[in-house]
């Protein structure tokens, strides 16, 4: 799934084998990946959803315990039907302005009614969200939920640009979006990742990326006529253009470069602002 790749989350996370591998490899939590041993209260779940969506989205896995270093350490099956109903209710009623989630149940082999729940939380254009009952405005700082500061809340509202200004009868006065990338590459390999962050004060929309020296190929799900082995590489993956990247959030996705390509390159980003104006910026990178 393209969302998993954008958040830098293992692609097999939505399978039982993938969850077992998370535990065996002691996969750590991240800003966009959170593990919960069990569901406690609907208010706690709403807080977790709010924190994740206010951080640009991510993945919440219910039924995975962690050690003191916030790494996956154990599996704890739960009643899937109850867990899924509670998640949907929390997203609809526990959050001020309902958020969209995609709950994926993963049953265990011996009991289809029990298993684990993977909740995909896409980015939202209506930031910031807050929990309805507690009135808390949270986001992810490292691997923990923290209250947003007054300035952070204001920046999140202003990211709505002209729409925010019209809704509240204000004049939009936010800083423009500023896209900054870092790249990483596996040793002696053509495989790498692009990490794209919006360090500006406004949301960037419809983001596209191109490279000057070496064309980039992206992994995409195989189609009905594609061979069943290996990743399918394409210049136009389904997750590009990036629909929206709010201020202070980042996305990460895998790319493939030509074998023997130069380590120096220039990435060019093109995006639209909240008024539909197109912007472009370039950045030199070293793979």
PDB file of C-alpha atoms in Angstrom:
ATOM      1  CA  UNK A   1       0.000   0.000   0.000  1.00  0.00           C
ATOM      2  CA  UNK A   2       1.288   3.422  -0.923  1.00  0.00           C
ATOM      3  CA  UNK A   3       0.444   4.865   2.512  1.00  0.00           C
ATOM      4  CA  UNK A   4       2.718   2.342   4.223  1.00  0.00           C
ATOM      5  CA  UNK A   5       5.569   3.259   1.912  1.00  0.00           C
ATOM      6  CA  UNK A   6       5.043   6.983   2.475  1.00  0.00           C
ATOM      7  CA  UNK A   7       5.270   6.501   6.224  1.00  0.00           C
ATOM      8  CA  UNK A   8       8.365   4.299   5.962  1.00  0.00           C
ATOM      9  CA  UNK A   9       6.435   1.321   7.356  1.00  0.00           C
ATOM     10  CA  UNK A  10       7.171  -2.294   6.251  1.00  0.00           C
ATOM     11  CA  UNK A  11       4.901  -3.294   3.372  1.00  0.00           C
ATOM     12  CA  UNK A  12       3.953  -6.642   4.972  1.00  0.00           C
ATOM     13  CA  UNK A  13       2.643  -4.994   8.138  1.00  0.00           C
ATOM     14  CA  UNK A  14      -0.939  -5.921   7.223  1.00  0.00           C
ATOM     15  CA  UNK A  15      -0.235  -9.667   7.361  1.00  0.00           C
ATOM     16  CA  UNK A  16       0.221 -12.055  10.283  1.00  0.00           C
ATOM     17  CA  UNK A  17       3.707 -12.913   9.061  1.00  0.00           C
ATOM     18  CA  UNK A  18       4.557  -9.231   8.903  1.00  0.00           C
ATOM     19  CA  UNK A  19       3.487  -8.668  12.518  1.00  0.00           C
ATOM     20  CA  UNK A  20       5.479 -11.692  13.645  1.00  0.00           C
ATOM     21  CA  UNK A  21       8.510 -10.282  11.863  1.00  0.00           C
ATOM     22  CA  UNK A  22       8.061  -6.914  13.610  1.00  0.00           C
ATOM     23  CA  UNK A  23       8.364  -8.700  16.939  1.00  0.00           C
ATOM     24  CA  UNK A  24      11.242 -10.991  15.937  1.00  0.00           C
ATOM     25  CA  UNK A  25      13.229  -8.019  14.594  1.00  0.00           C
ATOM     26  CA  UNK A  26      12.246  -5.722  17.526  1.00  0.00           C
ATOM     27  CA  UNK A  27      11.043  -3.028  15.127  1.00  0.00           C
ATOM     28  CA  UNK A  28      11.007   0.385  16.879  1.00  0.00           C
ATOM     29  CA  UNK A  29       8.115   2.795  16.975  1.00  0.00           C
ATOM     30  CA  UNK A  30       8.463   5.984  14.949  1.00  0.00           C
ATOM     31  CA  UNK A  31       6.617   9.260  14.561  1.00  0.00           C
ATOM     32  CA  UNK A  32       4.313   7.500  12.081  1.00  0.00           C
ATOM     33  CA  UNK A  33       4.158   4.018  13.657  1.00  0.00           C
ATOM     34  CA  UNK A  34       2.653   3.291  17.080  1.00  0.00           C
ATOM     35  CA  UNK A  35       2.129  -0.049  18.863  1.00  0.00           C
ATOM     36  CA  UNK A  36      -0.538  -0.706  21.507  1.00  0.00           C
ATOM     37  CA  UNK A  37      -0.710  -3.929  23.507  1.00  0.00           C
ATOM     38  CA  UNK A  38      -4.463  -3.611  23.974  1.00  0.00           C
ATOM     39  CA  UNK A  39      -7.368  -1.193  23.721  1.00  0.00           C
ATOM     40  CA  UNK A  40      -8.034   0.615  26.965  1.00  0.00           C
ATOM     41  CA  UNK A  41     -10.639   3.390  26.812  1.00  0.00           C
ATOM     42  CA  UNK A  42     -12.284   5.072  23.847  1.00  0.00           C
ATOM     43  CA  UNK A  43     -10.826   8.382  25.091  1.00  0.00           C
ATOM     44  CA  UNK A  44      -7.276   6.993  24.973  1.00  0.00           C
ATOM     45  CA  UNK A  45      -7.850   5.640  21.476  1.00  0.00           C
ATOM     46  CA  UNK A  46      -9.204   9.014  20.323  1.00  0.00           C
ATOM     47  CA  UNK A  47      -6.083  10.680  21.727  1.00  0.00           C
ATOM     48  CA  UNK A  48      -3.871   8.260  19.769  1.00  0.00           C
ATOM     49  CA  UNK A  49      -5.771   8.927  16.535  1.00  0.00           C
ATOM     50  CA  UNK A  50      -5.620  12.695  17.071  1.00  0.00           C
ATOM     51  CA  UNK A  51      -1.879  12.650  17.760  1.00  0.00           C
ATOM     52  CA  UNK A  52      -1.184  10.593  14.642  1.00  0.00           C
ATOM     53  CA  UNK A  53      -3.367  12.572  12.219  1.00  0.00           C
ATOM     54  CA  UNK A  54      -1.971  15.874  13.546  1.00  0.00           C
ATOM     55  CA  UNK A  55       1.510  14.531  12.712  1.00  0.00           C
ATOM     56  CA  UNK A  56       0.656  13.909   9.071  1.00  0.00           C
ATOM     57  CA  UNK A  57      -0.893  10.462   9.489  1.00  0.00           C
ATOM     58  CA  UNK A  58       0.552   7.058  10.231  1.00  0.00           C
ATOM     59  CA  UNK A  59      -0.192   3.529  11.377  1.00  0.00           C
ATOM     60  CA  UNK A  60      -1.540   2.372  14.740  1.00  0.00           C
ATOM     61  CA  UNK A  61      -1.160  -1.356  15.493  1.00  0.00           C
ATOM     62  CA  UNK A  62      -3.349  -2.809  18.245  1.00  0.00           C
ATOM     63  CA  UNK A  63      -2.188  -6.086  19.806  1.00  0.00           C
ATOM     64  CA  UNK A  64       1.583  -5.528  19.772  1.00  0.00           C
ATOM     65  CA  UNK A  65       3.395  -4.964  23.059  1.00  0.00           C
ATOM     66  CA  UNK A  66       6.611  -2.962  23.396  1.00  0.00           C
ATOM     67  CA  UNK A  67       9.724  -3.087  25.557  1.00  0.00           C
ATOM     68  CA  UNK A  68      11.201  -0.165  27.490  1.00  0.00           C
ATOM     69  CA  UNK A  69      12.898   1.051  24.315  1.00  0.00           C
ATOM     70  CA  UNK A  70       9.558   1.371  22.443  1.00  0.00           C
ATOM     71  CA  UNK A  71      10.308  -1.633  20.231  1.00  0.00           C
ATOM     72  CA  UNK A  72       7.842  -4.379  19.242  1.00  0.00           C
ATOM     73  CA  UNK A  73       8.351  -7.241  21.673  1.00  0.00           C
ATOM     74  CA  UNK A  74       5.198  -9.395  21.923  1.00  0.00           C
ATOM     75  CA  UNK A  75       1.861 -10.230  20.288  1.00  0.00           C
ATOM     76  CA  UNK A  76      -1.436 -10.103  22.187  1.00  0.00           C
ATOM     77  CA  UNK A  77      -4.543 -11.170  20.222  1.00  0.00           C
ATOM     78  CA  UNK A  78      -7.819  -9.390  20.965  1.00  0.00           C
ATOM     79  CA  UNK A  79     -11.458  -9.617  19.897  1.00  0.00           C
ATOM     80  CA  UNK A  80     -11.364  -8.209  16.368  1.00  0.00           C
ATOM     81  CA  UNK A  81     -15.009  -7.213  15.951  1.00  0.00           C
ATOM     82  CA  UNK A  82     -15.030  -5.228  19.195  1.00  0.00           C
ATOM     83  CA  UNK A  83     -11.692  -3.570  18.414  1.00  0.00           C
ATOM     84  CA  UNK A  84     -12.752  -2.522  14.924  1.00  0.00           C
ATOM     85  CA  UNK A  85     -16.073  -1.096  16.153  1.00  0.00           C
ATOM     86  CA  UNK A  86     -14.280   0.858  18.873  1.00  0.00           C
ATOM     87  CA  UNK A  87     -11.769   2.275  16.377  1.00  0.00           C
ATOM     88  CA  UNK A  88     -14.467   3.395  13.930  1.00  0.00           C
ATOM     89  CA  UNK A  89     -16.481   4.980  16.742  1.00  0.00           C
ATOM     90  CA  UNK A  90     -13.426   6.810  18.100  1.00  0.00           C
ATOM     91  CA  UNK A  91     -12.630   8.224  14.651  1.00  0.00           C
ATOM     92  CA  UNK A  92     -16.231   9.391  14.120  1.00  0.00           C
ATOM     93  CA  UNK A  93     -17.316  10.517  17.579  1.00  0.00           C
ATOM     94  CA  UNK A  94     -14.147  10.855  19.647  1.00  0.00           C
ATOM     95  CA  UNK A  95     -12.466  13.406  17.372  1.00  0.00           C
ATOM     96  CA  UNK A  96     -13.605  16.948  16.691  1.00  0.00           C
ATOM     97  CA  UNK A  97     -14.176  16.826  12.925  1.00  0.00           C
ATOM     98  CA  UNK A  98     -14.255  13.116  12.181  1.00  0.00           C
ATOM     99  CA  UNK A  99     -11.139  11.667  10.600  1.00  0.00           C
ATOM    100  CA  UNK A 100     -10.867   8.941   7.977  1.00  0.00           C
ATOM    101  CA  UNK A 101      -9.245   5.678   9.014  1.00  0.00           C
ATOM    102  CA  UNK A 102      -8.804   2.290   7.361  1.00  0.00           C
ATOM    103  CA  UNK A 103      -8.955  -0.489  10.005  1.00  0.00           C
ATOM    104  CA  UNK A 104      -7.483  -3.773   8.775  1.00  0.00           C
ATOM    105  CA  UNK A 105      -8.221  -6.861  10.932  1.00  0.00           C
ATOM    106  CA  UNK A 106      -5.564  -9.587  10.920  1.00  0.00           C
ATOM    107  CA  UNK A 107      -7.013 -12.832  12.348  1.00  0.00           C
ATOM    108  CA  UNK A 108      -4.893 -15.528  13.920  1.00  0.00           C
ATOM    109  CA  UNK A 109      -4.860 -18.959  12.326  1.00  0.00           C
ATOM    110  CA  UNK A 110      -6.842 -20.907  14.934  1.00  0.00           C
ATOM    111  CA  UNK A 111      -9.540 -18.321  15.698  1.00  0.00           C
ATOM    112  CA  UNK A 112     -10.797 -15.932  12.967  1.00  0.00           C
ATOM    113  CA  UNK A 113     -12.612 -13.872  15.598  1.00  0.00           C
ATOM    114  CA  UNK A 114      -9.367 -13.008  17.373  1.00  0.00           C
ATOM    115  CA  UNK A 115      -6.216 -11.323  16.120  1.00  0.00           C
ATOM    116  CA  UNK A 116      -4.707  -7.897  15.634  1.00  0.00           C
ATOM    117  CA  UNK A 117      -5.949  -4.585  14.251  1.00  0.00           C
ATOM    118  CA  UNK A 118      -3.836  -2.376  11.968  1.00  0.00           C
ATOM    119  CA  UNK A 119      -5.309   1.125  11.625  1.00  0.00           C
ATOM    120  CA  UNK A 120      -4.141   3.213   8.676  1.00  0.00           C
ATOM    121  CA  UNK A 121      -4.556   6.952   9.328  1.00  0.00           C
ATOM    122  CA  UNK A 122      -4.199   9.085   6.159  1.00  0.00           C
ATOM    123  CA  UNK A 123      -3.175  12.770   6.312  1.00  0.00           C
ATOM    124  CA  UNK A 124      -5.956  15.304   6.862  1.00  0.00           C
ATOM    125  CA  UNK A 125      -6.434  18.742   5.340  1.00  0.00           C
ATOM    126  CA  UNK A 126      -8.489  19.896   8.356  1.00  0.00           C
ATOM    127  CA  UNK A 127      -5.735  20.291  10.960  1.00  0.00           C
ATOM    128  CA  UNK A 128      -5.556  20.456  13.859  1.00  0.00           C
ATOM    129  CA  UNK A 129      -7.955  17.827  15.177  1.00  0.00           C
ATOM    130  CA  UNK A 130      -8.710  17.454  18.870  1.00  0.00           C
ATOM    131  CA  UNK A 131     -10.271  14.775  21.023  1.00  0.00           C
ATOM    132  CA  UNK A 132     -13.939  15.585  21.635  1.00  0.00           C
ATOM    133  CA  UNK A 133     -14.354  14.507  25.256  1.00  0.00           C
ATOM    134  CA  UNK A 134     -10.981  15.614  26.606  1.00  0.00           C
ATOM    135  CA  UNK A 135     -10.487  18.582  24.296  1.00  0.00           C
ATOM    136  CA  UNK A 136      -6.808  17.697  23.854  1.00  0.00           C
ATOM    137  CA  UNK A 137      -4.763  18.773  20.828  1.00  0.00           C
ATOM    138  CA  UNK A 138      -1.937  16.258  20.558  1.00  0.00           C
ATOM    139  CA  UNK A 139       0.763  15.343  18.060  1.00  0.00           C
ATOM    140  CA  UNK A 140       3.614  12.852  17.924  1.00  0.00           C
ATOM    141  CA  UNK A 141       7.007  13.936  19.229  1.00  0.00           C
ATOM    142  CA  UNK A 142       9.376  11.071  18.579  1.00  0.00           C
ATOM    143  CA  UNK A 143       7.440   8.011  19.746  1.00  0.00           C
ATOM    144  CA  UNK A 144       5.155   9.736  22.256  1.00  0.00           C
ATOM    145  CA  UNK A 145       1.982  11.828  22.210  1.00  0.00           C
ATOM    146  CA  UNK A 146       2.566  15.396  23.388  1.00  0.00           C
ATOM    147  CA  UNK A 147       0.274  18.453  23.634  1.00  0.00           C
ATOM    148  CA  UNK A 148       0.730  20.950  20.818  1.00  0.00           C
ATOM    149  CA  UNK A 149       1.878  24.387  21.851  1.00  0.00           C
ATOM    150  CA  UNK A 150      -0.143  27.523  21.167  1.00  0.00           C
ATOM    151  CA  UNK A 151       2.170  28.361  18.272  1.00  0.00           C
ATOM    152  CA  UNK A 152       1.948  24.845  16.821  1.00  0.00           C
ATOM    153  CA  UNK A 153      -1.844  24.914  16.999  1.00  0.00           C
ATOM    154  CA  UNK A 154      -1.896  28.313  15.302  1.00  0.00           C
ATOM    155  CA  UNK A 155       0.445  27.118  12.559  1.00  0.00           C
ATOM    156  CA  UNK A 156      -1.758  24.073  11.962  1.00  0.00           C
ATOM    157  CA  UNK A 157      -4.857  26.266  11.593  1.00  0.00           C
ATOM    158  CA  UNK A 158      -3.027  28.677   9.304  1.00  0.00           C
ATOM    159  CA  UNK A 159      -1.956  25.770   7.103  1.00  0.00           C
ATOM    160  CA  UNK A 160      -5.551  25.834   5.856  1.00  0.00           C
ATOM    161  CA  UNK A 161      -4.643  29.084   4.110  1.00  0.00           C
ATOM    162  CA  UNK A 162      -7.466  30.809   2.336  1.00  0.00           C
ATOM    163  CA  UNK A 163      -9.999  28.176   3.392  1.00  0.00           C
ATOM    164  CA  UNK A 164      -9.155  28.712   7.066  1.00  0.00           C
ATOM    165  CA  UNK A 165      -9.337  32.485   6.635  1.00  0.00           C
ATOM    166  CA  UNK A 166     -12.750  32.334   4.954  1.00  0.00           C
ATOM    167  CA  UNK A 167     -14.152  29.927   7.569  1.00  0.00           C
ATOM    168  CA  UNK A 168     -13.180  32.138  10.516  1.00  0.00           C
ATOM    169  CA  UNK A 169     -13.447  35.527   8.819  1.00  0.00           C
ATOM    170  CA  UNK A 170      -9.706  36.186   9.050  1.00  0.00           C
ATOM    171  CA  UNK A 171      -6.964  37.340   6.721  1.00  0.00           C
ATOM    172  CA  UNK A 172      -4.591  34.566   5.699  1.00  0.00           C
ATOM    173  CA  UNK A 173      -1.026  35.475   6.718  1.00  0.00           C
ATOM    174  CA  UNK A 174       0.998  32.274   6.800  1.00  0.00           C
ATOM    175  CA  UNK A 175       4.524  31.583   5.622  1.00  0.00           C
ATOM    176  CA  UNK A 176       4.824  29.678   2.342  1.00  0.00           C
ATOM    177  CA  UNK A 177       5.601  25.978   2.183  1.00  0.00           C
ATOM    178  CA  UNK A 178       9.273  25.024   2.114  1.00  0.00           C
ATOM    179  CA  UNK A 179      10.165  21.512   0.944  1.00  0.00           C
ATOM    180  CA  UNK A 180      13.462  19.978   2.044  1.00  0.00           C
ATOM    181  CA  UNK A 181      14.662  16.468   1.177  1.00  0.00           C
ATOM    182  CA  UNK A 182      17.234  14.058   2.524  1.00  0.00           C
ATOM    183  CA  UNK A 183      18.199  10.822   0.801  1.00  0.00           C
ATOM    184  CA  UNK A 184      19.591   7.494   1.957  1.00  0.00           C
ATOM    185  CA  UNK A 185      20.893   4.558  -0.016  1.00  0.00           C
ATOM    186  CA  UNK A 186      21.655   0.979   0.910  1.00  0.00           C
ATOM    187  CA  UNK A 187      25.358   0.187   0.750  1.00  0.00           C
ATOM    188  CA  UNK A 188      26.499  -0.889  -2.734  1.00  0.00           C
ATOM    189  CA  UNK A 189      22.888  -0.955  -3.926  1.00  0.00           C
ATOM    190  CA  UNK A 190      20.652   0.909  -6.334  1.00  0.00           C
ATOM    191  CA  UNK A 191      17.883   0.968  -3.686  1.00  0.00           C
ATOM    192  CA  UNK A 192      17.362   4.129  -1.658  1.00  0.00           C
ATOM    193  CA  UNK A 193      14.783   6.351   0.026  1.00  0.00           C
ATOM    194  CA  UNK A 194      13.715   9.974  -0.284  1.00  0.00           C
ATOM    195  CA  UNK A 195      12.612  11.709   2.913  1.00  0.00           C
ATOM    196  CA  UNK A 196      10.644  14.878   2.125  1.00  0.00           C
ATOM    197  CA  UNK A 197       9.785  17.426   4.856  1.00  0.00           C
ATOM    198  CA  UNK A 198       7.701  20.603   4.745  1.00  0.00           C
ATOM    199  CA  UNK A 199       9.531  23.141   6.918  1.00  0.00           C
ATOM    200  CA  UNK A 200       7.382  26.076   5.876  1.00  0.00           C
ATOM    201  CA  UNK A 201       4.206  27.514   7.345  1.00  0.00           C
ATOM    202  CA  UNK A 202       1.641  26.393   4.748  1.00  0.00           C
ATOM    203  CA  UNK A 203       0.497  23.089   3.303  1.00  0.00           C
ATOM    204  CA  UNK A 204       2.019  22.038  -0.034  1.00  0.00           C
ATOM    205  CA  UNK A 205      -0.419  20.359  -2.435  1.00  0.00           C
ATOM    206  CA  UNK A 206      -0.001  18.055  -5.466  1.00  0.00           C
ATOM    207  CA  UNK A 207       3.749  17.555  -4.970  1.00  0.00           C
ATOM    208  CA  UNK A 208       5.808  15.964  -7.747  1.00  0.00           C
ATOM    209  CA  UNK A 209       9.512  15.072  -7.683  1.00  0.00           C
ATOM    210  CA  UNK A 210      12.075  14.699 -10.469  1.00  0.00           C
ATOM    211  CA  UNK A 211      15.838  14.081 -10.573  1.00  0.00           C
ATOM    212  CA  UNK A 212      18.283  15.786 -12.947  1.00  0.00           C
ATOM    213  CA  UNK A 213      21.136  13.268 -13.331  1.00  0.00           C
ATOM    214  CA  UNK A 214      19.399   9.923 -12.918  1.00  0.00           C
ATOM    215  CA  UNK A 215      15.684   9.169 -13.472  1.00  0.00           C
ATOM    216  CA  UNK A 216      13.957   7.754 -10.405  1.00  0.00           C
ATOM    217  CA  UNK A 217      11.893   4.585 -10.420  1.00  0.00           C
ATOM    218  CA  UNK A 218       9.364   3.826  -7.707  1.00  0.00           C
ATOM    219  CA  UNK A 219       7.903   0.589  -6.404  1.00  0.00           C
ATOM    220  CA  UNK A 220       4.239   0.067  -7.251  1.00  0.00           C
ATOM    221  CA  UNK A 221       1.763  -2.797  -6.684  1.00  0.00           C
ATOM    222  CA  UNK A 222       1.786  -5.308  -9.578  1.00  0.00           C
ATOM    223  CA  UNK A 223      -1.048  -5.125 -12.086  1.00  0.00           C
ATOM    224  CA  UNK A 224      -3.058  -8.053 -13.453  1.00  0.00           C
ATOM    225  CA  UNK A 225      -0.673  -8.492 -16.409  1.00  0.00           C
ATOM    226  CA  UNK A 226       2.571  -8.089 -14.442  1.00  0.00           C
ATOM    227  CA  UNK A 227       4.782 -11.018 -13.364  1.00  0.00           C
ATOM    228  CA  UNK A 228       4.178 -12.165  -9.766  1.00  0.00           C
ATOM    229  CA  UNK A 229       7.834 -11.928  -8.718  1.00  0.00           C
ATOM    230  CA  UNK A 230       9.758  -8.897  -7.503  1.00  0.00           C
ATOM    231  CA  UNK A 231       8.672  -5.242  -7.194  1.00  0.00           C
ATOM    232  CA  UNK A 232       7.173  -3.452 -10.172  1.00  0.00           C
ATOM    233  CA  UNK A 233       9.153  -0.304 -10.956  1.00  0.00           C
ATOM    234  CA  UNK A 234       7.462   2.706 -12.525  1.00  0.00           C
ATOM    235  CA  UNK A 235       8.103   6.397 -13.120  1.00  0.00           C
ATOM    236  CA  UNK A 236       4.518   7.241 -12.111  1.00  0.00           C
ATOM    237  CA  UNK A 237       3.632   5.476  -8.833  1.00  0.00           C
ATOM    238  CA  UNK A 238       0.057   5.745  -7.485  1.00  0.00           C
ATOM    239  CA  UNK A 239       1.171   7.801  -4.467  1.00  0.00           C
ATOM    240  CA  UNK A 240       2.544  10.630  -6.633  1.00  0.00           C
ATOM    241  CA  UNK A 241       1.655  13.419  -6.753  1.00  0.00           C
ATOM    242  CA  UNK A 242       1.505  13.741  -2.963  1.00  0.00           C
ATOM    243  CA  UNK A 243      -1.927  15.231  -2.314  1.00  0.00           C
ATOM    244  CA  UNK A 244      -1.022  17.333   0.741  1.00  0.00           C
ATOM    245  CA  UNK A 245       1.977  17.793   3.036  1.00  0.00           C
ATOM    246  CA  UNK A 246       1.131  19.997   6.059  1.00  0.00           C
ATOM    247  CA  UNK A 247       3.803  22.091   7.820  1.00  0.00           C
ATOM    248  CA  UNK A 248       6.167  20.115  10.015  1.00  0.00           C
ATOM    249  CA  UNK A 249       5.295  16.747   8.472  1.00  0.00           C
ATOM    250  CA  UNK A 250       7.290  14.416   6.270  1.00  0.00           C
ATOM    251  CA  UNK A 251       6.859  11.485   3.912  1.00  0.00           C
ATOM    252  CA  UNK A 252       9.344   8.778   2.976  1.00  0.00           C
ATOM    253  CA  UNK A 253       9.305   6.394   0.030  1.00  0.00           C
ATOM    254  CA  UNK A 254      11.565   3.911  -1.719  1.00  0.00           C
ATOM    255  CA  UNK A 255      13.248   4.664  -5.049  1.00  0.00           C
ATOM    256  CA  UNK A 256      15.561   2.809  -7.420  1.00  0.00           C
ATOM    257  CA  UNK A 257      18.424   4.475  -9.334  1.00  0.00           C
ATOM    258  CA  UNK A 258      20.372   3.203 -12.316  1.00  0.00           C
ATOM    259  CA  UNK A 259      23.321   1.012 -11.347  1.00  0.00           C
ATOM    260  CA  UNK A 260      26.550   3.029 -11.494  1.00  0.00           C
ATOM    261  CA  UNK A 261      24.766   6.390 -11.498  1.00  0.00           C
ATOM    262  CA  UNK A 262      26.644   9.374 -10.110  1.00  0.00           C
ATOM    263  CA  UNK A 263      26.267   9.994  -6.386  1.00  0.00           C
ATOM    264  CA  UNK A 264      25.570  13.693  -6.998  1.00  0.00           C
ATOM    265  CA  UNK A 265      22.121  14.713  -8.187  1.00  0.00           C
ATOM    266  CA  UNK A 266      19.575  17.516  -8.056  1.00  0.00           C
ATOM    267  CA  UNK A 267      15.987  16.915  -6.980  1.00  0.00           C
ATOM    268  CA  UNK A 268      13.284  19.300  -8.170  1.00  0.00           C
ATOM    269  CA  UNK A 269       9.976  19.633  -6.329  1.00  0.00           C
ATOM    270  CA  UNK A 270       6.857  21.167  -7.849  1.00  0.00           C
ATOM    271  CA  UNK A 271       3.792  21.925  -5.739  1.00  0.00           C
ATOM    272  CA  UNK A 272       0.683  24.100  -5.484  1.00  0.00           C
ATOM    273  CA  UNK A 273      -0.169  26.443  -2.617  1.00  0.00           C
ATOM    274  CA  UNK A 274      -3.605  26.895  -1.039  1.00  0.00           C
ATOM    275  CA  UNK A 275      -4.548  29.435  -3.727  1.00  0.00           C
ATOM    276  CA  UNK A 276      -3.656  27.061  -6.561  1.00  0.00           C
ATOM    277  CA  UNK A 277      -0.415  28.820  -7.487  1.00  0.00           C
ATOM    278  CA  UNK A 278       2.424  26.545  -8.646  1.00  0.00           C
ATOM    279  CA  UNK A 279       5.877  26.692  -7.037  1.00  0.00           C
ATOM    280  CA  UNK A 280       9.158  24.939  -7.781  1.00  0.00           C
ATOM    281  CA  UNK A 281      12.375  24.416  -5.845  1.00  0.00           C
ATOM    282  CA  UNK A 282      15.559  22.419  -6.463  1.00  0.00           C
ATOM    283  CA  UNK A 283      18.022  20.875  -4.048  1.00  0.00           C
ATOM    284  CA  UNK A 284      21.402  19.188  -4.542  1.00  0.00           C
ATOM    285  CA  UNK A 285      21.655  15.764  -2.853  1.00  0.00           C
ATOM    286  CA  UNK A 286      24.332  13.126  -2.391  1.00  0.00           C
ATOM    287  CA  UNK A 287      23.366   9.452  -2.461  1.00  0.00           C
TER     288      UNK A 287
END
